[in-house]
């Protein structure tokens, strides 16, 4: 097979005769000068046009940015329903946030005396400044949403099983880093919305003091106070907090995220590519398209298989059934998969550009510690936790989130049932389990919220009850115990740890959605319940 590669084009030796006359050094210099563009292109792109499988594979194999991808990709992975492109969309959003964050850094001043004015300057004076900031703000929210959806897709298709166990843990760390990136950026505008949202976050960081106070050990073991000072650099949100959040947001967290993203994508390739059901590896019928898009007798009879095995960048068929089967169901990554990635990129950018053009990012009055926001609400992705914090700061803000994150990290090591991966919900039984779990979770969570609104909780009934009881027995911990009991019940009833894992994940997902909605729509001043914002008291 001959391809147009750099190696196949032979250049004349230096000083070789031209038209029977030897070339002088000046002639060779001028000739080399004219060929600089072509020579530079050949040194940069060390492959020809993708006119064959080998040339297409070389495009990936010899490119630093593409080499993290395999030279060939399974046909099933090209289907939209396989992944919905959520991982690629998340990566594009991260790169978009980086691209828009750099120009914002040029004009932003991380000082409590100048931060708000610099935001106003970006908003009203800097050309396209408002547009860039809008894209950055909505891109951050979109990235949080996409990470959550990507995590749900991976879980419901069992993409954490087998060799992919560690990559699931890496994905959970990326989820935490995404939340941290968005939260640290929330303070930078230094307006009322940002100041009081971060104030709530600092109180959550200090919430372990609720437990140490109840145990009487705060004087010599003030974990909550240490966490708050570590986060803010002081006892209140001020200049020290702003500079720390700025440093975390523009340097530390992006670098950590970039490193883990590289590990995440690399492990996807090394762990066998994207998850897919076993039936997708079956050989095509005789006469159907093989790896090279033509009918091949090798797929019909073992006797017709080649007697030699080649290993050239996973392009040439081998004589073993496993190699032949894998090749028969793959296509070159370049250009097919890259076109799909380019399409997703353009759609994502178009959506962010539209949001940035039509909707302005909020910017309220300058931060004023003497005038608290009421209600002071955290970003939407923390509102569910804020609802739980209203019952117990420690369990709602630290205990329950830590249990959920660590529990989900451990799922791949607890659920080791051998099953076909890549199938949504693991089949029809899993679909029914998830549907039933969603209904039960909705009833339990909504019922608990209605009960607490109508009748309060332990402190309302027993004013003198010890604080340790309030900390450990609150609506959040009750919901957690109910979810764990339901998961164990499903595991026992179905004799499947996979069904139990699906149940507990669905519990957390549905509870998060309901609590977020409840805190967003129905919580008003003083965190009281209102059916709509029209019922809020007027001043």
Coordinates of C-alpha atoms in Angstrom, one line a residue:
X1 CA 0.0 0.0 0.0
X2 CA 1.5 3.3 -1.1
X3 CA 0.5 6.6 0.6
X4 CA 1.5 10.2 0.2
X5 CA 3.7 10.4 3.3
X6 CA 6.8 12.5 4.0
X7 CA 8.9 9.4 4.0
X8 CA 7.8 8.3 0.6
X9 CA 8.8 11.6 -1.1
X10 CA 12.5 11.5 -1.8
X11 CA 14.3 14.8 -1.9
X12 CA 17.5 15.2 -4.1
X13 CA 20.7 15.1 -2.2
X14 CA 22.3 18.4 -1.4
X15 CA 24.6 19.6 -4.2
X16 CA 23.2 17.1 -6.7
X17 CA 23.5 18.2 -10.4
X18 CA 20.5 20.0 -11.9
X19 CA 20.4 19.8 -15.8
X20 CA 23.9 18.4 -15.8
X21 CA 25.3 21.4 -13.9
X22 CA 26.2 21.3 -10.2
X23 CA 24.2 23.8 -8.1
X24 CA 26.0 26.5 -6.2
X25 CA 25.4 27.1 -2.5
X26 CA 23.4 30.3 -3.4
X27 CA 21.2 28.3 -5.8
X28 CA 20.5 25.7 -3.2
X29 CA 19.8 28.4 -0.6
X30 CA 17.2 30.1 -2.9
X31 CA 15.6 26.7 -3.8
X32 CA 15.3 25.9 -0.1
X33 CA 13.9 29.3 0.6
X34 CA 11.1 28.8 -2.0
X35 CA 10.3 25.4 -0.5
X36 CA 10.1 26.6 3.1
X37 CA 6.3 26.5 3.3
X38 CA 6.1 23.0 1.9
X39 CA 9.0 21.8 4.0
X40 CA 7.4 23.3 7.1
X41 CA 4.1 21.6 6.3
X42 CA 5.9 18.3 5.9
X43 CA 7.7 18.6 9.2
X44 CA 4.6 19.6 11.0
X45 CA 2.1 17.2 9.4
X46 CA 3.9 13.9 8.9
X47 CA 1.2 12.1 6.9
X48 CA -0.7 12.4 3.7
X49 CA -4.4 12.8 2.9
X50 CA -6.7 10.2 4.5
X51 CA -7.1 8.2 1.3
X52 CA -6.5 4.9 3.0
X53 CA -6.8 3.4 6.5
X54 CA -3.1 3.6 7.0
X55 CA -2.9 7.3 6.1
X56 CA -6.0 8.0 8.3
X57 CA -4.3 6.2 11.2
X58 CA -1.1 8.0 10.7
X59 CA -3.0 11.3 11.1
X60 CA -3.8 10.3 14.6
X61 CA -0.6 8.3 15.4
X62 CA 1.8 11.1 14.6
X63 CA -0.2 14.0 16.1
X64 CA 0.4 15.1 19.7
X65 CA -3.2 16.4 20.2
X66 CA -4.9 13.4 18.5
X67 CA -2.6 10.7 19.8
X68 CA -4.7 10.5 23.0
X69 CA -7.4 9.0 20.8
X70 CA -7.1 5.5 19.2
X71 CA -6.3 5.3 15.6
X72 CA -9.6 3.5 15.1
X73 CA -12.9 3.7 16.9
X74 CA -15.8 1.2 17.2
X75 CA -18.8 1.8 15.0
X76 CA -21.1 1.6 18.0
X77 CA -19.3 4.5 19.7
X78 CA -20.2 6.7 16.8
X79 CA -23.9 6.4 17.6
X80 CA -25.5 9.4 19.3
X81 CA -27.3 7.3 21.9
X82 CA -24.0 5.7 23.0
X83 CA -22.7 8.7 24.8
X84 CA -24.8 11.7 23.6
X85 CA -21.5 13.5 23.2
X86 CA -21.6 14.7 26.8
X87 CA -17.9 14.1 27.5
X88 CA -16.9 16.0 24.4
X89 CA -19.3 18.9 25.2
X90 CA -17.8 19.1 28.7
X91 CA -14.3 19.3 27.3
X92 CA -15.3 22.0 24.8
X93 CA -16.9 24.0 27.6
X94 CA -13.7 23.8 29.6
X95 CA -11.7 25.0 26.7
X96 CA -14.2 27.8 26.0
X97 CA -14.0 28.9 29.7
X98 CA -10.2 29.0 29.4
X99 CA -10.4 31.0 26.2
X100 CA -12.9 33.5 27.6
X101 CA -11.3 33.6 31.1
X102 CA -7.9 34.8 29.7
X103 CA -9.2 38.2 28.3
X104 CA -11.3 38.7 31.5
X105 CA -8.1 38.3 33.5
X106 CA -6.5 41.2 31.6
X107 CA -9.1 43.7 32.8
X108 CA -10.1 42.2 36.2
X109 CA -8.4 43.5 39.4
X110 CA -8.5 41.1 42.4
X111 CA -9.0 43.9 45.0
X112 CA -12.1 44.5 47.1
X113 CA -11.7 48.2 46.2
X114 CA -11.4 47.7 42.5
X115 CA -13.0 44.3 41.7
X116 CA -16.5 45.6 41.3
X117 CA -15.4 48.6 39.3
X118 CA -13.4 46.4 37.0
X119 CA -16.5 44.3 36.4
X120 CA -18.5 47.4 35.5
X121 CA -15.7 48.4 33.2
X122 CA -15.8 45.0 31.5
X123 CA -19.5 45.2 31.3
X124 CA -19.9 48.7 29.9
X125 CA -16.6 50.0 28.5
X126 CA -14.4 47.1 27.2
X127 CA -15.4 46.3 23.6
X128 CA -17.3 42.9 23.6
X129 CA -16.5 42.7 27.4
X130 CA -20.1 42.0 28.3
X131 CA -20.4 39.4 25.6
X132 CA -17.3 37.6 26.7
X133 CA -18.3 37.7 30.4
X134 CA -21.8 36.4 29.5
X135 CA -20.3 33.4 27.6
X136 CA -18.0 32.7 30.5
X137 CA -20.8 32.8 33.1
X138 CA -23.2 30.6 31.2
X139 CA -20.4 28.3 30.1
X140 CA -19.6 27.7 33.7
X141 CA -23.2 26.8 34.6
X142 CA -23.4 24.6 31.5
X143 CA -20.2 22.7 32.4
X144 CA -21.6 21.9 35.8
X145 CA -24.8 20.6 34.2
X146 CA -22.9 18.6 31.5
X147 CA -20.6 17.0 34.1
X148 CA -23.6 15.8 36.1
X149 CA -25.3 14.4 33.0
X150 CA -22.1 12.8 31.8
X151 CA -21.7 11.1 35.2
X152 CA -25.3 9.9 35.1
X153 CA -24.8 8.5 31.6
X154 CA -21.6 6.7 32.6
X155 CA -23.4 5.2 35.7
X156 CA -26.5 4.1 33.9
X157 CA -24.5 2.3 31.2
X158 CA -22.2 0.6 33.8
X159 CA -19.1 2.5 32.4
X160 CA -17.4 2.0 35.8
X161 CA -17.1 -1.7 35.7
X162 CA -14.0 -3.9 35.0
X163 CA -10.9 -2.0 34.0
X164 CA -12.7 1.3 34.2
X165 CA -13.0 1.3 38.0
X166 CA -10.2 3.8 38.5
X167 CA -11.4 6.1 35.7
X168 CA -14.8 6.4 37.4
X169 CA -12.9 7.7 40.5
X170 CA -11.0 10.2 38.3
X171 CA -14.4 11.3 36.9
X172 CA -15.7 11.9 40.4
X173 CA -12.7 14.0 41.2
X174 CA -13.3 16.0 38.0
X175 CA -16.9 16.5 39.2
X176 CA -15.7 17.9 42.5
X177 CA -13.1 20.1 40.8
X178 CA -15.8 21.4 38.4
X179 CA -18.0 22.5 41.4
X180 CA -14.9 24.1 43.0
X181 CA -14.1 26.0 39.8
X182 CA -17.5 27.4 39.5
X183 CA -17.8 28.2 43.2
X184 CA -14.4 30.1 43.4
X185 CA -15.4 32.1 40.3
X186 CA -18.6 33.1 41.9
X187 CA -16.9 35.5 44.4
X188 CA -14.9 37.4 41.8
X189 CA -17.5 40.0 40.7
X190 CA -17.7 41.2 44.3
X191 CA -21.3 42.0 44.2
X192 CA -24.0 41.3 46.7
X193 CA -25.0 38.0 45.0
X194 CA -21.4 36.8 45.1
X195 CA -20.5 38.0 48.6
X196 CA -23.4 36.5 50.4
X197 CA -23.3 33.2 48.4
X198 CA -19.7 32.7 49.4
X199 CA -20.5 33.8 53.0
X200 CA -23.0 30.8 53.1
X201 CA -20.2 28.6 51.8
X202 CA -17.8 29.8 54.5
X203 CA -20.4 29.0 57.1
X204 CA -20.8 25.5 55.7
X205 CA -17.0 25.1 55.9
X206 CA -17.2 26.1 59.6
X207 CA -20.1 23.8 60.2
X208 CA -18.0 21.0 61.9
X209 CA -18.0 23.4 64.9
X210 CA -21.6 22.4 65.3
X211 CA -20.5 18.9 66.2
X212 CA -17.4 19.9 68.2
X213 CA -19.5 22.4 70.2
X214 CA -22.0 19.6 71.0
X215 CA -19.1 17.4 72.1
X216 CA -17.4 20.2 74.1
X217 CA -14.1 19.8 72.3
X218 CA -14.0 23.0 70.2
X219 CA -11.4 24.7 72.4
X220 CA -8.7 22.2 71.5
X221 CA -10.1 20.7 68.2
X222 CA -11.8 23.5 66.2
X223 CA -11.9 21.7 62.8
X224 CA -14.6 24.0 61.5
X225 CA -12.8 27.2 62.4
X226 CA -9.6 25.9 60.7
X227 CA -11.5 25.0 57.5
X228 CA -13.1 28.5 57.4
X229 CA -9.7 30.3 57.9
X230 CA -8.1 28.0 55.4
X231 CA -10.8 28.9 52.8
X232 CA -11.0 32.6 53.5
X233 CA -7.6 33.4 55.0
X234 CA -9.5 35.3 57.7
X235 CA -12.6 35.1 59.8
X236 CA -14.8 36.8 57.2
X237 CA -15.0 37.3 53.5
X238 CA -12.6 40.0 52.5
X239 CA -9.4 40.8 50.6
X240 CA -7.7 37.6 51.7
X241 CA -10.6 35.5 50.6
X242 CA -10.8 37.3 47.2
X243 CA -7.2 36.8 46.4
X244 CA -7.3 33.1 47.4
X245 CA -10.4 32.5 45.3
X246 CA -8.8 34.3 42.4
X247 CA -5.6 32.2 42.6
X248 CA -7.6 29.0 42.9
X249 CA -9.9 29.9 40.1
X250 CA -7.3 31.0 37.5
X251 CA -4.4 28.8 38.3
X252 CA -4.6 25.9 40.8
X253 CA -7.9 24.4 39.9
X254 CA -7.6 24.7 36.1
X255 CA -4.2 23.0 36.2
X256 CA -5.5 20.2 38.3
X257 CA -8.5 19.8 36.1
X258 CA -6.4 19.8 32.9
X259 CA -4.1 17.1 34.4
X260 CA -7.1 14.9 35.4
X261 CA -8.8 15.4 32.1
X262 CA -5.7 14.1 30.3
X263 CA -5.6 11.1 32.6
X264 CA -9.4 10.6 32.1
X265 CA -9.2 10.5 28.3
X266 CA -6.0 8.5 28.3
X267 CA -7.6 5.8 30.6
X268 CA -10.6 5.6 28.3
X269 CA -8.3 4.6 25.5
X270 CA -6.2 2.2 27.6
X271 CA -9.3 0.6 29.2
X272 CA -10.7 -0.5 25.8
X273 CA -12.4 2.6 24.5
X274 CA -16.0 3.7 25.2
X275 CA -18.3 1.1 26.8
X276 CA -20.3 -0.9 24.4
X277 CA -22.5 -4.1 24.6
X278 CA -20.9 -7.4 23.7
X279 CA -23.2 -8.0 20.8
X280 CA -21.7 -5.0 18.9
X281 CA -18.4 -7.0 18.5
X282 CA -20.1 -9.8 16.5
X283 CA -18.8 -10.3 13.0
X284 CA -20.9 -8.8 10.2
X285 CA -22.7 -11.1 7.9
X286 CA -21.1 -12.3 4.7
X287 CA -21.0 -9.6 2.1
X288 CA -21.4 -6.7 4.5
X289 CA -18.8 -4.0 4.9
X290 CA -15.7 -5.0 6.8
X291 CA -13.0 -2.8 8.2
X292 CA -12.1 -1.4 4.8
X293 CA -15.7 -0.9 3.7
X294 CA -15.8 -3.9 1.3
X295 CA -17.1 -7.4 1.4
X296 CA -14.5 -9.8 2.6
X297 CA -14.5 -13.6 2.5
X298 CA -12.3 -13.6 5.7
X299 CA -15.5 -13.0 7.7
X300 CA -17.3 -16.1 6.4
X301 CA -14.9 -19.0 7.0
X302 CA -12.0 -19.6 9.4
X303 CA -10.3 -21.5 6.7
X304 CA -10.1 -18.4 4.6
X305 CA -8.4 -16.3 7.3
X306 CA -4.9 -15.1 6.6
X307 CA -2.0 -17.3 7.7
X308 CA 0.1 -14.3 8.9
X309 CA -0.5 -11.7 11.6
X310 CA 0.6 -8.1 11.1
X311 CA 0.7 -5.3 13.7
X312 CA 0.7 -1.9 12.0
X313 CA -1.1 0.7 14.1
X314 CA -4.2 -1.6 14.4
X315 CA -4.9 -1.2 10.7
X316 CA -4.1 -4.6 9.1
X317 CA -6.2 -7.6 9.9
X318 CA -4.8 -10.4 12.0
X319 CA -5.4 -14.1 11.8
X320 CA -7.0 -14.5 15.2
X321 CA -10.8 -14.2 15.6
X322 CA -10.5 -11.6 18.3
X323 CA -8.3 -9.3 16.1
X324 CA -10.5 -9.9 13.0
X325 CA -13.7 -9.2 15.0
X326 CA -12.4 -6.0 16.4
X327 CA -11.2 -4.8 13.0
X328 CA -14.5 -5.7 11.3
X329 CA -16.5 -3.3 13.5
X330 CA -14.2 -0.3 13.6
X331 CA -13.7 2.8 11.5
X332 CA -10.7 5.2 11.3
X333 CA -10.9 7.9 13.9
X334 CA -9.7 10.4 11.3
X335 CA -11.8 11.8 9.7
X336 CA -15.1 10.3 10.8
X337 CA -14.8 10.7 14.6
X338 CA -13.1 14.1 14.2
X339 CA -15.9 15.3 12.1
X340 CA -18.4 14.3 14.8
X341 CA -16.3 16.0 17.4
X342 CA -16.2 19.1 15.2
X343 CA -19.9 19.1 14.8
X344 CA -20.5 18.8 18.6
X345 CA -18.0 21.6 19.1
X346 CA -19.8 23.9 16.7
X347 CA -23.2 23.2 18.2
X348 CA -21.8 23.8 21.7
X349 CA -20.2 27.1 20.7
X350 CA -23.3 28.2 18.9
X351 CA -25.4 27.6 22.0
X352 CA -23.0 29.5 24.2
X353 CA -22.8 32.4 21.8
X354 CA -26.6 32.6 21.6
X355 CA -26.9 32.6 25.4
X356 CA -24.1 35.2 25.7
X357 CA -25.8 37.4 23.1
X358 CA -29.4 37.3 24.4
X359 CA -28.9 36.9 28.2
X360 CA -26.7 39.1 30.4
X361 CA -24.9 37.5 33.4
X362 CA -26.2 39.0 36.6
X363 CA -24.3 41.8 38.4
X364 CA -26.0 43.2 41.5
X365 CA -25.0 46.1 43.7
X366 CA -21.4 46.2 45.1
X367 CA -20.8 43.8 48.0
X368 CA -21.9 45.3 51.4
X369 CA -21.2 43.2 54.5
X370 CA -23.6 45.5 56.5
X371 CA -26.6 44.8 54.2
X372 CA -27.3 41.0 54.0
X373 CA -29.2 39.5 51.1
X374 CA -32.5 38.0 52.2
X375 CA -32.8 35.4 51.0
X376 CA -29.1 34.8 50.5
X377 CA -28.9 31.8 48.2
X378 CA -26.0 29.8 47.0
X379 CA -25.4 28.9 43.3
X380 CA -28.1 26.6 41.9
X381 CA -25.9 23.5 42.1
X382 CA -25.5 24.0 45.9
X383 CA -29.2 25.0 46.6
X384 CA -30.1 21.4 47.4
X385 CA -27.3 21.3 50.0
X386 CA -28.5 24.7 51.3
X387 CA -31.9 23.2 51.9
X388 CA -30.3 20.4 54.0
X389 CA -28.1 23.0 55.7
X390 CA -31.2 24.7 57.0
X391 CA -31.8 21.6 59.2
X392 CA -28.2 20.9 60.1
X393 CA -25.2 22.9 58.9
X394 CA -22.7 20.0 59.5
X395 CA -24.7 17.1 58.1
X396 CA -26.2 19.1 55.3
X397 CA -23.1 20.9 54.2
X398 CA -20.3 18.4 55.0
X399 CA -21.4 15.0 56.3
X400 CA -24.0 14.0 53.7
X401 CA -22.1 15.4 50.7
X402 CA -18.9 13.6 51.8
X403 CA -20.9 10.3 52.3
X404 CA -22.5 10.6 48.9
X405 CA -19.2 11.4 47.0
X406 CA -17.1 8.8 48.8
X407 CA -20.0 6.3 48.4
X408 CA -20.2 6.8 44.7
X409 CA -16.4 6.5 44.4
X410 CA -16.7 3.1 46.0
X411 CA -19.5 1.8 43.8
X412 CA -17.2 0.2 41.2
X413 CA -15.4 -1.8 43.9
X414 CA -18.7 -2.9 45.6
X415 CA -20.7 -3.7 42.4
X416 CA -18.7 -6.4 40.7
X417 CA -21.6 -8.3 39.2
X418 CA -20.5 -9.6 35.8
X419 CA -22.9 -8.2 33.2
X420 CA -22.9 -6.7 29.8
X421 CA -21.8 -3.1 29.9
X422 CA -22.9 -0.2 27.6
X423 CA -26.6 -1.1 28.0
X424 CA -28.7 1.6 29.5
X425 CA -30.0 0.6 33.0
X426 CA -28.6 -2.9 32.4
X427 CA -31.8 -4.0 30.6
X428 CA -35.6 -4.0 31.2
X429 CA -35.3 -4.9 34.9
X430 CA -33.0 -2.0 35.6
X431 CA -35.4 0.4 33.8
X432 CA -38.3 -0.8 36.1
X433 CA -36.1 -0.5 39.2
X434 CA -35.0 3.1 38.3
X435 CA -38.6 4.1 37.5
X436 CA -39.9 2.6 40.8
X437 CA -37.0 4.2 42.7
X438 CA -37.7 7.6 41.1
X439 CA -41.4 7.4 42.2
X440 CA -40.6 6.3 45.7
X441 CA -37.8 8.9 46.1
X442 CA -40.1 11.7 44.9
X443 CA -42.8 10.7 47.3
X444 CA -40.4 10.4 50.3
X445 CA -38.6 13.7 49.6
X446 CA -41.7 15.7 48.9
X447 CA -43.4 14.2 51.9
X448 CA -40.5 15.1 54.1
X449 CA -40.4 18.7 52.8
X450 CA -44.2 19.1 53.3
X451 CA -43.9 17.6 56.8
X452 CA -41.1 19.9 57.9
X453 CA -42.9 23.0 56.5
X454 CA -46.1 22.1 58.3
X455 CA -44.9 20.7 61.6
X456 CA -41.2 21.7 61.9
X457 CA -38.6 19.3 63.3
X458 CA -37.2 18.2 66.6
X459 CA -36.2 21.7 67.8
X460 CA -39.8 22.9 67.3
X461 CA -41.2 20.0 69.4
X462 CA -38.5 19.8 72.1
X463 CA -36.8 23.2 72.6
X464 CA -34.3 21.7 75.1
X465 CA -33.2 18.8 73.0
X466 CA -29.3 18.4 72.9
X467 CA -27.7 19.8 69.8
X468 CA -25.9 16.5 69.1
X469 CA -29.3 14.9 68.5
X470 CA -30.3 17.7 66.1
X471 CA -27.0 17.3 64.2
X472 CA -27.4 13.6 63.8
X473 CA -31.1 13.2 63.5
X474 CA -32.5 15.7 60.9
X475 CA -34.4 15.4 57.6
X476 CA -31.2 15.0 55.6
X477 CA -29.9 12.1 57.6
X478 CA -33.4 10.5 57.6
X479 CA -33.5 10.7 53.8
X480 CA -30.0 9.2 53.6
X481 CA -30.9 6.3 55.8
X482 CA -34.1 5.7 53.8
X483 CA -32.2 5.7 50.5
X484 CA -29.5 3.2 51.8
X485 CA -32.3 0.9 53.2
X486 CA -34.1 1.0 49.9
X487 CA -30.9 0.2 48.0
X488 CA -30.1 -2.7 50.3
X489 CA -33.7 -3.9 49.9
X490 CA -33.5 -3.8 46.1
X491 CA -30.1 -5.6 46.2
X492 CA -31.7 -8.4 48.3
X493 CA -34.9 -8.6 46.3
X494 CA -33.1 -8.9 42.9
X495 CA -29.9 -10.6 44.2
X496 CA -27.9 -8.1 42.2
X497 CA -25.5 -5.4 43.5
X498 CA -25.9 -3.7 40.1
X499 CA -29.7 -3.2 40.8
X500 CA -28.9 -1.9 44.3
X501 CA -26.3 0.6 42.8
X502 CA -28.8 1.8 40.2
X503 CA -31.4 2.3 43.0
X504 CA -29.2 4.4 45.3
X505 CA -27.8 6.5 42.4
X506 CA -31.4 7.2 41.3
X507 CA -32.3 8.2 44.8
X508 CA -29.6 10.8 45.0
X509 CA -30.3 12.1 41.5
X510 CA -34.0 12.6 42.1
X511 CA -33.5 14.0 45.6
X512 CA -31.0 16.5 44.2
X513 CA -33.5 17.7 41.5
X514 CA -36.4 18.1 44.0
X515 CA -34.4 19.8 46.7
X516 CA -32.8 22.2 44.1
X517 CA -36.3 23.1 42.8
X518 CA -37.7 23.5 46.3
X519 CA -34.9 25.8 47.4
X520 CA -35.0 27.8 44.2
X521 CA -38.7 28.4 43.8
X522 CA -40.3 28.0 47.3
X523 CA -37.8 29.4 49.7
X524 CA -38.0 33.1 50.3
X525 CA -36.9 35.6 53.0
X526 CA -35.7 34.0 56.2
X527 CA -35.8 30.7 54.3
X528 CA -39.5 30.5 54.8
X529 CA -41.8 28.6 52.5
X530 CA -43.8 30.4 49.8
X531 CA -45.7 29.1 46.9
X532 CA -44.4 31.8 44.6
X533 CA -42.2 34.9 44.8
X534 CA -45.3 37.1 44.6
X535 CA -46.1 36.0 48.2
X536 CA -42.8 37.4 49.5
X537 CA -43.4 40.1 52.2
X538 CA -42.8 43.7 50.9
X539 CA -40.8 46.3 52.8

